[in-house]
Coordinates of C-alpha atoms and ligand atoms in Angstrom, one line a residue:
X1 CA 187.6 20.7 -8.9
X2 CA 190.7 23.1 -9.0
X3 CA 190.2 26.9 -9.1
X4 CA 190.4 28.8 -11.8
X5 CA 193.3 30.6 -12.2
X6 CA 192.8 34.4 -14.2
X7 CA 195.4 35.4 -16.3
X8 CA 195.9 38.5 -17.8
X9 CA 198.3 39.5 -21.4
X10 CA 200.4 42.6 -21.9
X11 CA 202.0 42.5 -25.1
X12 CA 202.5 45.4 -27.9
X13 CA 201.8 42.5 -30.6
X14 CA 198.7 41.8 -31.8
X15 CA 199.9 38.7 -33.0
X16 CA 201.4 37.3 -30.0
X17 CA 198.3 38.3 -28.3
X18 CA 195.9 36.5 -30.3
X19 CA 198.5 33.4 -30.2
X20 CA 198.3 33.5 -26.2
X21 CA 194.6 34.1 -25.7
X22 CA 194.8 30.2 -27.9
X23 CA 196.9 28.8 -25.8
X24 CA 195.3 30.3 -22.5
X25 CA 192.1 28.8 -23.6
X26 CA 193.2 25.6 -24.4
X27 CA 194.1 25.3 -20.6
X28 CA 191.7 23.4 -18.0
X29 CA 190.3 26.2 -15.2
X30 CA 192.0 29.2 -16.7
X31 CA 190.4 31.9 -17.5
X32 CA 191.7 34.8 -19.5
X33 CA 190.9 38.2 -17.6
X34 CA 191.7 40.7 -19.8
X35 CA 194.5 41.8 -22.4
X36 CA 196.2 45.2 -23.3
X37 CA 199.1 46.8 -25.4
X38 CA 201.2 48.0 -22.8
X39 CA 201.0 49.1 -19.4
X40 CA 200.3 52.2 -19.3
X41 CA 196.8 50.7 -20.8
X42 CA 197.0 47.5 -18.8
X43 CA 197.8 49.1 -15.2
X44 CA 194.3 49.7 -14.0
X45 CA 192.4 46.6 -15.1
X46 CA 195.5 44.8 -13.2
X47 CA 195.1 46.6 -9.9
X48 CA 191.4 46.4 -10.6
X49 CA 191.3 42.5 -11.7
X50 CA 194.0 41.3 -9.6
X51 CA 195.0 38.8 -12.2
X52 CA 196.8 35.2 -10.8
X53 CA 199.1 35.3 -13.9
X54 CA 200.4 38.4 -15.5
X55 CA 202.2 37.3 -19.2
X56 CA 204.5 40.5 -20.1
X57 CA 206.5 41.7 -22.9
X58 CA 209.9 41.9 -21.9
X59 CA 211.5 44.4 -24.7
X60 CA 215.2 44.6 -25.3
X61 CA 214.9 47.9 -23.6
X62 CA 213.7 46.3 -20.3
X63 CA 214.4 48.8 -18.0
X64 CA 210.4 50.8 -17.5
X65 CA 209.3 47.2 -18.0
X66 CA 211.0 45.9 -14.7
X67 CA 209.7 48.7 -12.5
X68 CA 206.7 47.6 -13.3
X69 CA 207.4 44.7 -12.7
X70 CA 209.0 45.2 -8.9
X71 CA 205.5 47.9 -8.5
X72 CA 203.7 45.0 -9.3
X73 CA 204.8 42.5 -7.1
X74 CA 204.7 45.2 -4.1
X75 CA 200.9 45.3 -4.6
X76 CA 199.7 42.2 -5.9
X77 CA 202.3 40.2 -4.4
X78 CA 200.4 37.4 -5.2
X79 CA 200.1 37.9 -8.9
X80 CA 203.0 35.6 -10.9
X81 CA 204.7 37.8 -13.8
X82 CA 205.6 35.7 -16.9
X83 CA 208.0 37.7 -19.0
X84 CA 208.2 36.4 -22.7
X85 CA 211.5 38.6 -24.3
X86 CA 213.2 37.7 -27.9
X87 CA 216.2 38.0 -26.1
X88 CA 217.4 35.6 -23.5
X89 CA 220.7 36.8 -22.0
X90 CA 221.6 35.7 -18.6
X91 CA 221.6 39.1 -17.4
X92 CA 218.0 40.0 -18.7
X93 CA 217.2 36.7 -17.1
X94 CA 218.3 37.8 -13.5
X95 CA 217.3 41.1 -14.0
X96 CA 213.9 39.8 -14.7
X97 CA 213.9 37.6 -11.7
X98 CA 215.1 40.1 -9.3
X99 CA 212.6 42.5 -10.5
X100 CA 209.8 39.9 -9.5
X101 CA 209.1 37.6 -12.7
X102 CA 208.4 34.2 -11.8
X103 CA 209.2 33.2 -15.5
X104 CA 211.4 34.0 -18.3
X105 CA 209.6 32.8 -21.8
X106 CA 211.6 33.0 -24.7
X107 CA 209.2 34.4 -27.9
X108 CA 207.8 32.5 -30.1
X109 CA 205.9 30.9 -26.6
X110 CA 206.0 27.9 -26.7
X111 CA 202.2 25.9 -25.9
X112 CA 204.0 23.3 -23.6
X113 CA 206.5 25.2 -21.9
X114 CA 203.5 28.3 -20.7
X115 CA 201.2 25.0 -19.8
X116 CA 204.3 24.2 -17.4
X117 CA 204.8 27.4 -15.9
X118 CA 200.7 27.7 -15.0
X119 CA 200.6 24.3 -13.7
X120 CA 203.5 25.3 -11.2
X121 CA 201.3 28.5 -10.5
X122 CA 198.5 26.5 -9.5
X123 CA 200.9 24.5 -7.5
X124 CA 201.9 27.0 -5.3
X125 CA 198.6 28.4 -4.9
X126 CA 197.5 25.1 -3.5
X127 CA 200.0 24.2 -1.5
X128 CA 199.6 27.5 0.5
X129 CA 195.9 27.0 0.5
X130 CA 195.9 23.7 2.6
X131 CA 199.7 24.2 4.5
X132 CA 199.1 28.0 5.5
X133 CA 198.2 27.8 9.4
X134 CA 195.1 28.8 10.2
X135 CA 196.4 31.6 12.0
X136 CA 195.9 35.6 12.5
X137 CA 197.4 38.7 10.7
X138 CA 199.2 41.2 13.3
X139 CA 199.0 44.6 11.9
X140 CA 200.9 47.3 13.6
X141 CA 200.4 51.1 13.1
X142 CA 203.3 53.4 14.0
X143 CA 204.8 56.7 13.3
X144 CA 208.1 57.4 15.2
X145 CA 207.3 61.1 16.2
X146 CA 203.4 61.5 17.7
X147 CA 200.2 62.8 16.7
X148 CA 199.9 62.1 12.7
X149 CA 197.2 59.9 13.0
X150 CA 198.5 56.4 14.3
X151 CA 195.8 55.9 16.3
X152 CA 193.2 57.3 13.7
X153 CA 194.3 54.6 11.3
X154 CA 194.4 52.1 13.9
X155 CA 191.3 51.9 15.3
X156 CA 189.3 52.9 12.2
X157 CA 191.2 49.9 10.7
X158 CA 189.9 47.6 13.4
X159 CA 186.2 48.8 13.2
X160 CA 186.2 48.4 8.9
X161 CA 188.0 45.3 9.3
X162 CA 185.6 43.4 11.5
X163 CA 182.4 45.0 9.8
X164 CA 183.5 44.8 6.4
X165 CA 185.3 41.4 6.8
X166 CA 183.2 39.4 9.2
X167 CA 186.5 38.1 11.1
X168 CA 186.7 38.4 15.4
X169 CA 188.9 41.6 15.1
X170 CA 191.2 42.4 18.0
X171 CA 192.3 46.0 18.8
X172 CA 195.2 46.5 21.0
X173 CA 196.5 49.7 22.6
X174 CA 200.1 49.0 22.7
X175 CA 200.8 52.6 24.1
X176 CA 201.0 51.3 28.0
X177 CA 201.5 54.5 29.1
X178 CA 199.9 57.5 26.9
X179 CA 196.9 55.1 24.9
X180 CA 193.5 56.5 23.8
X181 CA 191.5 53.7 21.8
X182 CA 189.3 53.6 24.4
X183 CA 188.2 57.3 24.3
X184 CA 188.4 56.9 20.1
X185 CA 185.6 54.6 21.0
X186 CA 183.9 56.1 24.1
X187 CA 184.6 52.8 25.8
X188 CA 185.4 52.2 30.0
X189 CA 186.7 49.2 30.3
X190 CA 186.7 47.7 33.6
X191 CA 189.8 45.8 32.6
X192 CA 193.1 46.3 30.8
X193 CA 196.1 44.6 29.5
X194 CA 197.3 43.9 33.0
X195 CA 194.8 41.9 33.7
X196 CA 195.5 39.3 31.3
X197 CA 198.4 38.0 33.4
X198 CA 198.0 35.2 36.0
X199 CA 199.7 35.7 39.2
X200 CA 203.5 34.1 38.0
X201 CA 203.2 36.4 34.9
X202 CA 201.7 34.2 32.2
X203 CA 199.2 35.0 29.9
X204 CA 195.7 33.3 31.1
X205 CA 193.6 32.9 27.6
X206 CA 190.9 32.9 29.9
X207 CA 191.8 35.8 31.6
X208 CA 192.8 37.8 28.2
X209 CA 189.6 36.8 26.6
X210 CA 187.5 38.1 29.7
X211 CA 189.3 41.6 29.9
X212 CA 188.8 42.1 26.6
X213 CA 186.1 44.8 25.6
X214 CA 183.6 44.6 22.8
X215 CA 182.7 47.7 20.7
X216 CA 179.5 47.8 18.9
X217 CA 180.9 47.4 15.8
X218 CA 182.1 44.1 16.5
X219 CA 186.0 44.8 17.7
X220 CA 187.8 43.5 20.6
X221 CA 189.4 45.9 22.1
X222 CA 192.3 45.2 24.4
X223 CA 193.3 48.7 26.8
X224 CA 196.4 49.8 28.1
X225 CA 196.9 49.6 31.9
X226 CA 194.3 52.4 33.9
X227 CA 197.1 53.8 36.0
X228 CA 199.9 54.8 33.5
X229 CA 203.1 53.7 36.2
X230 CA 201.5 49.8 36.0
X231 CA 203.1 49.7 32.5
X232 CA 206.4 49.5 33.5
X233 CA 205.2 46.3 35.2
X234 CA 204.8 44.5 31.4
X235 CA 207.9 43.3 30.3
X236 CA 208.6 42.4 26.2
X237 CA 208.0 38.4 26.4
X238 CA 204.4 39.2 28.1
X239 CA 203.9 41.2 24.9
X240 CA 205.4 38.8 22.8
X241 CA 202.8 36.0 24.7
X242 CA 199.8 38.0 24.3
X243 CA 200.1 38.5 20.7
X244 CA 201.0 34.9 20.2
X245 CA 197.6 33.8 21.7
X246 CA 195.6 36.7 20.6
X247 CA 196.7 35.5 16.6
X248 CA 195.1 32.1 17.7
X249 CA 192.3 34.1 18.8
X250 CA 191.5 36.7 16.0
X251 CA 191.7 36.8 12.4
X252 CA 193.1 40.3 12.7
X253 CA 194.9 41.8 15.4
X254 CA 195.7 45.7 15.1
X255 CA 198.0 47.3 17.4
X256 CA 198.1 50.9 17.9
X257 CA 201.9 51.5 18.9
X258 CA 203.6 53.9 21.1
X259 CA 206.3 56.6 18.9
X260 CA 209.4 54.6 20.5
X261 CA 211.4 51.6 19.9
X262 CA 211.2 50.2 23.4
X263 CA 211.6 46.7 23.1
X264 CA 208.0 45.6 24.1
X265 CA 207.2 47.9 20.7
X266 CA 209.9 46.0 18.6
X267 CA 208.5 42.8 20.3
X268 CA 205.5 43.7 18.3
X269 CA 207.1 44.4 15.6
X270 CA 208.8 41.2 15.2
X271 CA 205.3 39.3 15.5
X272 CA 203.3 41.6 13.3
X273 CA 202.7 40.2 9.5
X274 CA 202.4 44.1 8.5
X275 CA 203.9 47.3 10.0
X276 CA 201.9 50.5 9.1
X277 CA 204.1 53.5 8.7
X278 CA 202.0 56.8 9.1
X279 CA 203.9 60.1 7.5
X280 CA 202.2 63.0 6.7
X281 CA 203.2 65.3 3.7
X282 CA 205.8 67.7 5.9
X283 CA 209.5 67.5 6.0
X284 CA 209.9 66.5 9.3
X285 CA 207.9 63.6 9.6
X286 CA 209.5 62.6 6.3
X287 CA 212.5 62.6 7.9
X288 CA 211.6 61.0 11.1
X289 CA 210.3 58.4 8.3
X290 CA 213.2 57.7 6.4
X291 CA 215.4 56.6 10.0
X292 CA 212.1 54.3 10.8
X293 CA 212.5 52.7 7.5
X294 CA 216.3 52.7 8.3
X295 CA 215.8 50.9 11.3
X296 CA 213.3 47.9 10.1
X297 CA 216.1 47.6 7.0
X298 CA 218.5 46.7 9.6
X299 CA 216.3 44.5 11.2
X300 CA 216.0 42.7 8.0
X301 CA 212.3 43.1 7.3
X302 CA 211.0 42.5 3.7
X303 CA 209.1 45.4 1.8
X304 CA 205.6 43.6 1.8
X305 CA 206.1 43.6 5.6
X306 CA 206.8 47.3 6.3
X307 CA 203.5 49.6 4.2
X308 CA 204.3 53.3 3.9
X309 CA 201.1 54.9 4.2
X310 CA 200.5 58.9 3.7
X311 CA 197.6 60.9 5.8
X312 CA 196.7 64.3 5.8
X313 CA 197.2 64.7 2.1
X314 CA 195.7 67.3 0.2
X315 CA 195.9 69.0 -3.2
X316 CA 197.9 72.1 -1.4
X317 CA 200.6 70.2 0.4
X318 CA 203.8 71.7 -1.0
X319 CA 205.1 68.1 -0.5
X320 CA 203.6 65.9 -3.1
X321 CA 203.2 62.2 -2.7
X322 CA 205.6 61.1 -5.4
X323 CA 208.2 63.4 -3.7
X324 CA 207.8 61.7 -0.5
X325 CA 208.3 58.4 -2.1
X326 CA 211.1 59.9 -4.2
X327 CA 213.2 61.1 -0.5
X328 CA 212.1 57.9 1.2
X329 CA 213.2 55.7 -1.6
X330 CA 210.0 53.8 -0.7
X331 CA 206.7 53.2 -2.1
X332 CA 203.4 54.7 -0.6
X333 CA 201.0 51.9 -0.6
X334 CA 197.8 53.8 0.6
X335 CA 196.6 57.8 0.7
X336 CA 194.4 59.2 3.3
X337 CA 193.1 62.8 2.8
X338 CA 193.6 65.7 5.5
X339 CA 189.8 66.4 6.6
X340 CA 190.6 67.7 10.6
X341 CA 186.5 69.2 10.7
X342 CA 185.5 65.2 10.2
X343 CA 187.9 63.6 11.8
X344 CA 188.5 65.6 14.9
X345 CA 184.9 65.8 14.9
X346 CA 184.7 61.9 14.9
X347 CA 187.2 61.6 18.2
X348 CA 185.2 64.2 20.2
X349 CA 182.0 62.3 19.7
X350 CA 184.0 58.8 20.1
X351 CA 182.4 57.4 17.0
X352 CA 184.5 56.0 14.9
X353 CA 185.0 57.7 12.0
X354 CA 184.3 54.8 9.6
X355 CA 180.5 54.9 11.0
X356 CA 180.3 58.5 12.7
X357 CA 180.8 59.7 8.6
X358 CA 181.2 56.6 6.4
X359 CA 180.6 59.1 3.2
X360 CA 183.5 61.6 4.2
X361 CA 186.7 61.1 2.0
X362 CA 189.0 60.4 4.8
X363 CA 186.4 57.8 5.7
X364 CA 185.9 55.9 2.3
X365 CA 189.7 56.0 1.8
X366 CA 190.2 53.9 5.2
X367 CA 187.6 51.7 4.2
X368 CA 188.8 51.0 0.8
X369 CA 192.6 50.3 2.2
X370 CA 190.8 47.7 4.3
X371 CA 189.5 46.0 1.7
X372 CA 192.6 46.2 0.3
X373 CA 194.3 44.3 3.2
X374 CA 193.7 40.6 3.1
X375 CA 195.3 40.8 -0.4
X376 CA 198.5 42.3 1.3
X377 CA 201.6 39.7 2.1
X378 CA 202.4 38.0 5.1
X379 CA 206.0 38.7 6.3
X380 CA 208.2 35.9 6.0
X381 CA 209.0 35.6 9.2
X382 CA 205.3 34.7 9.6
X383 CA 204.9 32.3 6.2
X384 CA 208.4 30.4 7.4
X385 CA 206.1 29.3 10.2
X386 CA 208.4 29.7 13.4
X387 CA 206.6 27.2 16.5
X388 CA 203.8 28.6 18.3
Ligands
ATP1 N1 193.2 62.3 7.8 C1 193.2 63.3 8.8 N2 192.8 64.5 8.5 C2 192.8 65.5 9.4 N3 193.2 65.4 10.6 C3 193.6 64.2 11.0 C4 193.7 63.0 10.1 N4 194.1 62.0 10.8 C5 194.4 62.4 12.1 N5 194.1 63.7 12.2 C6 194.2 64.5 13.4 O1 195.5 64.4 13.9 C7 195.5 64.4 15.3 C8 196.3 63.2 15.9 O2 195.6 62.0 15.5 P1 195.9 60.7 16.3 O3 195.6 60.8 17.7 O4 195.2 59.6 15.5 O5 197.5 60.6 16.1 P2 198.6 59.8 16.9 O6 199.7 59.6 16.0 O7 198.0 58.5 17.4 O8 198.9 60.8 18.1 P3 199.4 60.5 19.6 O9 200.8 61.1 19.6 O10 198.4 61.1 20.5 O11 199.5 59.0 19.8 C9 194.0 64.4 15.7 O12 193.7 65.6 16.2 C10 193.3 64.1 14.5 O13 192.1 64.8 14.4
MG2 MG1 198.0 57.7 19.3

């Protein structure tokens, strides 16, 4: 039997409303979720119910309307927006389709035409269901200037995501030379990322899976080289291989970077689904933020790829989150709070900070961005589905 698709209706009249609960009801396997006047009313139960369909009013005066629309689709990128306007002038129509909308309706909707537009939801939802490879997300944590918390969010993202999801999580020091997972977790491994090569250079799954380390909580953890000169001996493609067969390996696959871009770092970058940019609410790493972005616009990477994430926030900062989305011209998808007593804390006792004090507010804010995460877009680069 086909899933249910939820649907949700935004619309300032009551009318139309009423008219589109009918017609959602008359469907097969959709379910209406919820329905509100306007968005400002609707915004939360979206986020919250993560609706398959979104129907919108498109007003004359489109322009808030489409920024909801593009905020929308940065989030719930997997949520289709309908728009239904009075008005159907080509330019609405692209305007509307740039923003996001999957659909233009003109108003009065018509029954037949909506039935169309779900059925082609339902589709698409289908056809990536049975054609998406079975294959791992890469997420990569980075911050171009050091010590704001890359490795923080890293690890703590690999311990949530294999307790909370259940998946074989990988954790990878990327930072050959300078890398700490290991004391984040009080782990000694007796092998390293070196040891994953066979003698021509190679990557040996056996040999990668077998230097591997597990952490209690259920994470792989991969280590950077013990003696910090054997990193210049990894070259970019060995990176590129040991991703490649670490994504067949693991459902998820976080990689704590190094602050440069060497080209074993953009190597990762080019195989992660998801890039995690760490800034923190002062001018400098806001700057060092805005060049980052710069550089993965010029390497042509889509918004859902690259995830703007702010830690160290608190009510004092004179830098307040809107303003730092404002200067980078770029959403923040996720905010962690400064709490240095817990986290630092958690480092020095090499407990992650996830379990050392799951009921701080740094910790709970890590753990709900992880639920957040299989929800998050795969790059394209990924979805395109380049040969393994
Ligand atoms: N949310 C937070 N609240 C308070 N302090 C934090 C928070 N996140 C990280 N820190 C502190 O920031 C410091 C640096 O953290 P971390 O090592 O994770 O950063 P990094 O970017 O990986 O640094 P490095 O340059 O060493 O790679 C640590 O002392 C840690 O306690
Ligand atoms: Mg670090």
């Amino acid at each position: 039997m086909a899933e249910k698709l939820s649907a949700m209706v935004v619309d300032a009249d009551k009318a139309v409303r009423k008219k589109l609960r009918n017609q959602l009801e008359q469907m097969d396997n959709v379910q209406l979720a919820s329905m509100a006047q306007d968005m400002d009313e609707g915004i939360r139960v979206i986020k919250k119910s993560k609706p398959d369909i979104l129907i919108l009013e498109l007003p004359e005066d489109s322009g808030k309307t489409l920024e909801w629309i593009e905020r929308i689709k940065l989030e719930l990128p997997n949520t289709a927006v309908f728009v239904s306007s009075a008005v159907k002038t080509p330019e609405l129509i692209i305007f509307a389709m740039r923003a996001g909308a999957q659909e233009f309706l003109s108003r009065p909707i018509d029954s037949d035409e909506l039935k169309k537009a779900v059925q082609k939801v339902r589709a698409a939802k289908e056809q990536v269901r049975t054609q998406t490879p079975k294959r791992g997300r890469i997420i990569a944590v980075f911050n171009k200037k050091g010590g704001l918390g890359v490795t923080t969010v890293a690890v703590n993202l690999g311990v949530a995501l294999s307790q909370a999801t259940k998946e074989k999580t990988a954790l990878v020091d990327l930072d050959l030379q300078l890398g700490d997972v290991t004391s984040f977790l009080n782990l000694s491994p007796d092998y390293s990322i070196i040891d994953a090569f066979n003698e021509s250079g190679g990557v040996d799954t056996v040999k990668l899976q077998s230097c591997m380390t597990r952490h209690e909580s259920g994470v792989f953890v991969l280590s950077e080289p013990k003696n910090p000169a054997e990193s210049e001996n990894v070259s970019s493609s060995q990176i590129n291989q040991i991703l490649r067969h670490l994504r067949s390996m693991f459902s998820y696959v976080i990689l704590d970077t190094p602050h440069t871009f060497d080209s074993r770092t953009l190597e990762a970058f080019e195989l992660s689904d998801n890039i995690i940019v760490v800034v923190v609410p002062n001018i400098s790493s806001v700057r060092a933020t805005k060049k980052t972005l710069g550089v993965f616009r010029d390497l042509g990477y889509v918004r859902d790829k690259v995830r703007v994430i702010v830690n160290r926030s608190s009510k004092k900062d004179p830098i307040k989150v809107d303003k730092i989305e404002e200067a980078l011209h770029y959403p923040i998808t996720w905010v962690i709070p400064n709490n240095y007593p817990v986290v630092i804390d958690a480092i020095n006792s090499g407990v992650p900070l996830v379990n050392h004090k799951g009921d701080s507010n740094v910790a709970r804010s890590i753990l709900d961005l992880t639920n957040d995460i299989p929800e998050w877009s795969r790059s394209l680069y990924v979805e395109i589905g380049e040969k393994d």
